[in-house]
Amino acid sequence: ADATGQTEPIQATLKELARGELPWRWLNTRPWSARAPVRLGLVCDYLAIGGHERMLVNMLKGLDRERFHPAVYAFRGGELVQTIEDLGVPLTLGSQGDPFAWRHNWTKRDVAEKTAWIDGLAKALRRDRIDAVVNFAWPYGVQSARDAGVEVTIERLDGPGILGKIEDKSSFDEVVCESR
């Protein structure tokens, strides 16, 4: 979210998606009606306190549950796991390890868990029949969504430090950036 916690740009994109107004290929091939909620996957690295993580929670709080059925996919948990569970949103974690291990003690086990999660994320998205993914600057989220057959991918950015995490944005259908 921006400094005030606003989520208007991405909420507007999701509202257009729910109304079938965006010319994405899957809207023409998927049986569509106002009664068929969009199965929305929100993908991030971890759920500890941070800008992307707060934005994810704000999105979950603001989503129209008649139009969207959200699910969260994160490599590791953090302080926001309980908040997401309290909202009644399905949550799939790749590891119970320390979300900040990359800062101090990245071990062979961490590497193995991350590799397994990257390989398993596409399976989880496919299992849950996700229609659209909002990716929060996690480099492996885009390819996993494509491997799962998810046809709509949206990149969510909130600052210049995050912009380069995924250098090639050409595979996204939408990029939402609340930053200069």
mmCIF file of C-alpha atoms in Angstrom:
data_model
loop_
_atom_site.group_PDB
_atom_site.id
_atom_site.type_symbol
_atom_site.label_atom_id
_atom_site.label_comp_id
_atom_site.label_asym_id
_atom_site.label_seq_id
_atom_site.Cartn_x
_atom_site.Cartn_y
_atom_site.Cartn_z
ATOM 1 C CA ALA A 1 0.000 0.000 0.000
ATOM 2 C CA ASP A 2 1.080 3.573 -0.318
ATOM 3 C CA ALA A 3 2.006 5.642 2.731
ATOM 4 C CA THR A 4 -1.664 5.997 3.698
ATOM 5 C CA GLY A 5 -2.435 2.305 3.206
ATOM 6 C CA GLN A 6 -4.533 2.984 0.095
ATOM 7 C CA THR A 7 -5.137 0.145 -2.342
ATOM 8 C CA GLU A 8 -7.221 1.883 -5.031
ATOM 9 C CA PRO A 9 -5.120 1.055 -8.137
ATOM 10 C CA ILE A 10 -5.109 -2.684 -7.547
ATOM 11 C CA GLN A 11 -8.699 -2.703 -6.274
ATOM 12 C CA ALA A 12 -9.786 -0.949 -9.495
ATOM 13 C CA THR A 13 -7.968 -3.552 -11.607
ATOM 14 C CA LEU A 14 -9.599 -6.384 -9.650
ATOM 15 C CA LYS A 15 -13.056 -4.796 -9.988
ATOM 16 C CA GLU A 16 -12.577 -4.621 -13.765
ATOM 17 C CA LEU A 17 -11.511 -8.261 -13.733
ATOM 18 C CA ALA A 18 -14.584 -9.290 -11.735
ATOM 19 C CA ARG A 19 -16.880 -7.432 -14.146
ATOM 20 C CA GLY A 20 -15.190 -9.072 -17.134
ATOM 21 C CA GLU A 21 -14.105 -5.705 -18.519
ATOM 22 C CA LEU A 22 -10.454 -6.503 -19.126
ATOM 23 C CA PRO A 23 -9.727 -8.137 -22.484
ATOM 24 C CA TRP A 24 -7.805 -11.058 -21.051
ATOM 25 C CA ARG A 25 -7.936 -14.285 -22.966
ATOM 26 C CA TRP A 26 -9.311 -16.380 -20.115
ATOM 27 C CA LEU A 27 -12.434 -14.255 -19.801
ATOM 28 C CA ASN A 28 -13.395 -15.398 -23.295
ATOM 29 C CA THR A 29 -12.705 -19.089 -22.636
ATOM 30 C CA ARG A 30 -13.806 -19.595 -19.025
ATOM 31 C CA PRO A 31 -17.515 -20.075 -18.388
ATOM 32 C CA TRP A 32 -18.270 -16.668 -16.926
ATOM 33 C CA SER A 33 -21.123 -15.244 -14.953
ATOM 34 C CA ALA A 34 -21.511 -12.696 -12.204
ATOM 35 C CA ARG A 35 -22.089 -15.669 -9.875
ATOM 36 C CA ALA A 36 -18.728 -17.299 -10.620
ATOM 37 C CA PRO A 37 -16.217 -15.758 -8.201
ATOM 38 C CA VAL A 38 -12.655 -15.259 -9.388
ATOM 39 C CA ARG A 39 -10.316 -17.630 -7.563
ATOM 40 C CA LEU A 40 -7.544 -15.186 -6.679
ATOM 41 C CA GLY A 41 -4.090 -16.292 -5.546
ATOM 42 C CA LEU A 42 -1.908 -13.820 -3.671
ATOM 43 C CA VAL A 43 1.745 -14.903 -3.842
ATOM 44 C CA CYS A 44 4.626 -13.543 -1.755
ATOM 45 C CA ASP A 45 7.907 -14.579 -0.181
ATOM 46 C CA TYR A 46 6.939 -14.346 3.498
ATOM 47 C CA LEU A 47 4.289 -12.895 5.807
ATOM 48 C CA ALA A 48 6.355 -10.880 8.251
ATOM 49 C CA ILE A 49 5.630 -7.195 8.663
ATOM 50 C CA GLY A 50 6.543 -5.146 5.597
ATOM 51 C CA GLY A 51 4.995 -3.010 2.856
ATOM 52 C CA HIS A 52 3.993 -5.836 0.541
ATOM 53 C CA GLU A 53 2.697 -7.928 3.366
ATOM 54 C CA ARG A 54 0.546 -5.085 4.733
ATOM 55 C CA MET A 55 -0.797 -4.464 1.221
ATOM 56 C CA LEU A 56 -1.706 -8.136 0.925
ATOM 57 C CA VAL A 57 -3.656 -8.022 4.195
ATOM 58 C CA ASN A 58 -5.361 -4.745 3.184
ATOM 59 C CA MET A 59 -6.404 -6.376 -0.081
ATOM 60 C CA LEU A 60 -7.851 -9.354 1.763
ATOM 61 C CA LYS A 61 -9.810 -7.065 4.064
ATOM 62 C CA GLY A 62 -11.220 -5.069 1.138
ATOM 63 C CA LEU A 63 -12.056 -7.833 -1.334
ATOM 64 C CA ASP A 64 -15.694 -8.462 -2.167
ATOM 65 C CA ARG A 65 -16.011 -12.124 -1.152
ATOM 66 C CA GLU A 66 -18.961 -12.594 -3.485
ATOM 67 C CA ARG A 67 -16.720 -11.730 -6.448
ATOM 68 C CA PHE A 68 -13.409 -13.150 -5.246
ATOM 69 C CA HIS A 69 -12.318 -16.280 -3.433
ATOM 70 C CA PRO A 70 -8.780 -15.410 -2.264
ATOM 71 C CA ALA A 71 -6.025 -17.783 -1.192
ATOM 72 C CA VAL A 72 -2.545 -16.816 0.011
ATOM 73 C CA TYR A 73 0.651 -18.647 -0.946
ATOM 74 C CA ALA A 74 3.913 -17.760 0.811
ATOM 75 C CA PHE A 75 7.252 -19.477 1.127
ATOM 76 C CA ARG A 76 7.431 -18.689 4.830
ATOM 77 C CA GLY A 77 5.136 -17.319 7.498
ATOM 78 C CA GLY A 78 5.547 -14.465 9.942
ATOM 79 C CA GLU A 79 3.480 -12.188 12.158
ATOM 80 C CA LEU A 80 0.653 -11.849 9.623
ATOM 81 C CA VAL A 81 -0.211 -15.557 9.447
ATOM 82 C CA GLN A 82 -2.693 -15.241 12.309
ATOM 83 C CA THR A 83 -4.317 -12.172 10.737
ATOM 84 C CA ILE A 84 -4.824 -14.044 7.459
ATOM 85 C CA GLU A 85 -6.227 -17.060 9.271
ATOM 86 C CA ASP A 86 -8.566 -14.795 11.272
ATOM 87 C CA LEU A 87 -9.886 -13.433 7.970
ATOM 88 C CA GLY A 88 -10.795 -16.997 6.985
ATOM 89 C CA VAL A 89 -8.509 -17.021 3.947
ATOM 90 C CA PRO A 90 -6.874 -20.312 2.951
ATOM 91 C CA LEU A 91 -3.120 -20.140 3.444
ATOM 92 C CA THR A 92 -0.456 -22.403 1.965
ATOM 93 C CA LEU A 93 3.075 -22.095 3.352
ATOM 94 C CA GLY A 94 6.123 -23.732 1.846
ATOM 95 C CA SER A 95 8.082 -23.838 5.106
ATOM 96 C CA GLN A 96 7.730 -23.230 8.823
ATOM 97 C CA GLY A 97 11.264 -21.792 8.932
ATOM 98 C CA ASP A 98 12.353 -18.317 9.975
ATOM 99 C CA PRO A 99 11.106 -15.831 7.356
ATOM 100 C CA PHE A 100 14.216 -13.717 7.916
ATOM 101 C CA ALA A 101 16.787 -16.539 7.706
ATOM 102 C CA TRP A 102 18.146 -15.020 4.497
ATOM 103 C CA ARG A 103 19.475 -12.138 6.608
ATOM 104 C CA HIS A 104 21.690 -14.218 8.871
ATOM 105 C CA ASN A 105 21.750 -18.035 8.677
ATOM 106 C CA TRP A 106 20.705 -19.300 5.243
ATOM 107 C CA THR A 107 21.412 -23.035 5.423
ATOM 108 C CA LYS A 108 21.336 -25.968 3.025
ATOM 109 C CA ARG A 109 17.976 -26.875 4.545
ATOM 110 C CA ASP A 110 16.637 -23.393 3.696
ATOM 111 C CA VAL A 111 17.845 -23.820 0.116
ATOM 112 C CA ALA A 112 16.210 -27.257 -0.121
ATOM 113 C CA GLU A 113 12.923 -25.946 1.315
ATOM 114 C CA LYS A 114 12.866 -23.008 -1.081
ATOM 115 C CA THR A 115 13.601 -25.259 -4.064
ATOM 116 C CA ALA A 116 10.811 -27.622 -2.999
ATOM 117 C CA TRP A 117 8.408 -24.675 -2.568
ATOM 118 C CA ILE A 118 9.230 -23.246 -5.980
ATOM 119 C CA ASP A 119 8.551 -26.664 -7.484
ATOM 120 C CA GLY A 120 5.373 -27.105 -5.415
ATOM 121 C CA LEU A 121 3.822 -23.660 -5.874
ATOM 122 C CA ALA A 122 2.543 -24.382 -9.391
ATOM 123 C CA LYS A 123 0.986 -27.613 -8.093
ATOM 124 C CA ALA A 124 -0.750 -25.715 -5.286
ATOM 125 C CA LEU A 125 -2.106 -23.063 -7.679
ATOM 126 C CA ARG A 126 -3.330 -25.776 -10.047
ATOM 127 C CA ARG A 127 -4.846 -27.772 -7.158
ATOM 128 C CA ASP A 128 -6.831 -24.705 -6.080
ATOM 129 C CA ARG A 129 -7.791 -23.878 -9.701
ATOM 130 C CA ILE A 130 -6.602 -20.281 -9.323
ATOM 131 C CA ASP A 131 -7.885 -17.949 -12.067
ATOM 132 C CA ALA A 132 -5.658 -14.926 -11.397
ATOM 133 C CA VAL A 133 -2.504 -14.312 -9.375
ATOM 134 C CA VAL A 134 -1.433 -11.078 -7.734
ATOM 135 C CA ASN A 135 2.309 -11.476 -7.281
ATOM 136 C CA PHE A 136 4.020 -9.361 -4.646
ATOM 137 C CA ALA A 137 7.500 -9.006 -6.220
ATOM 138 C CA TRP A 138 8.388 -12.650 -5.668
ATOM 139 C CA PRO A 139 10.490 -13.708 -8.670
ATOM 140 C CA TYR A 140 9.270 -17.320 -8.623
ATOM 141 C CA GLY A 141 5.572 -16.466 -8.465
ATOM 142 C CA VAL A 142 5.184 -15.534 -12.120
ATOM 143 C CA GLN A 143 6.671 -18.702 -13.556
ATOM 144 C CA SER A 144 4.763 -20.840 -11.062
ATOM 145 C CA ALA A 145 1.519 -19.151 -12.099
ATOM 146 C CA ARG A 146 2.289 -19.734 -15.777
ATOM 147 C CA ASP A 147 3.286 -23.356 -15.102
ATOM 148 C CA ALA A 148 -0.042 -23.826 -13.307
ATOM 149 C CA GLY A 149 -1.972 -22.478 -16.298
ATOM 150 C CA VAL A 150 -3.040 -19.283 -14.529
ATOM 151 C CA GLU A 151 -3.728 -16.902 -17.375
ATOM 152 C CA VAL A 152 -3.923 -13.589 -15.512
ATOM 153 C CA THR A 153 -0.901 -12.387 -13.569
ATOM 154 C CA ILE A 154 -0.670 -9.023 -11.885
ATOM 155 C CA GLU A 155 2.550 -7.651 -10.408
ATOM 156 C CA ARG A 156 2.199 -5.483 -7.308
ATOM 157 C CA LEU A 157 5.014 -3.034 -6.584
ATOM 158 C CA ASP A 158 5.305 -0.397 -3.919
ATOM 159 C CA GLY A 159 8.661 1.247 -4.215
ATOM 160 C CA PRO A 160 11.852 1.599 -6.217
ATOM 161 C CA GLY A 161 13.682 -0.941 -4.046
ATOM 162 C CA ILE A 162 11.199 -3.621 -5.104
ATOM 163 C CA LEU A 163 11.047 -2.665 -8.776
ATOM 164 C CA GLY A 164 14.113 -4.694 -9.786
ATOM 165 C CA LYS A 165 13.227 -7.939 -7.995
ATOM 166 C CA ILE A 166 11.609 -9.076 -11.238
ATOM 167 C CA GLU A 167 13.430 -7.291 -14.037
ATOM 168 C CA ASP A 168 11.418 -8.595 -16.992
ATOM 169 C CA LYS A 169 7.784 -7.594 -16.523
ATOM 170 C CA SER A 170 6.695 -8.699 -20.008
ATOM 171 C CA SER A 171 4.895 -11.818 -18.777
ATOM 172 C CA PHE A 172 2.499 -9.839 -16.587
ATOM 173 C CA ASP A 173 -0.954 -8.833 -17.787
ATOM 174 C CA GLU A 174 -0.953 -5.843 -15.437
ATOM 175 C CA VAL A 175 1.669 -4.048 -13.336
ATOM 176 C CA VAL A 176 0.351 -1.925 -10.484
ATOM 177 C CA CYS A 177 2.922 0.470 -9.069
ATOM 178 C CA GLU A 178 2.244 3.115 -6.433
ATOM 179 C CA SER A 179 5.629 4.748 -6.766
ATOM 180 C CA ARG A 180 7.438 7.118 -9.084
#
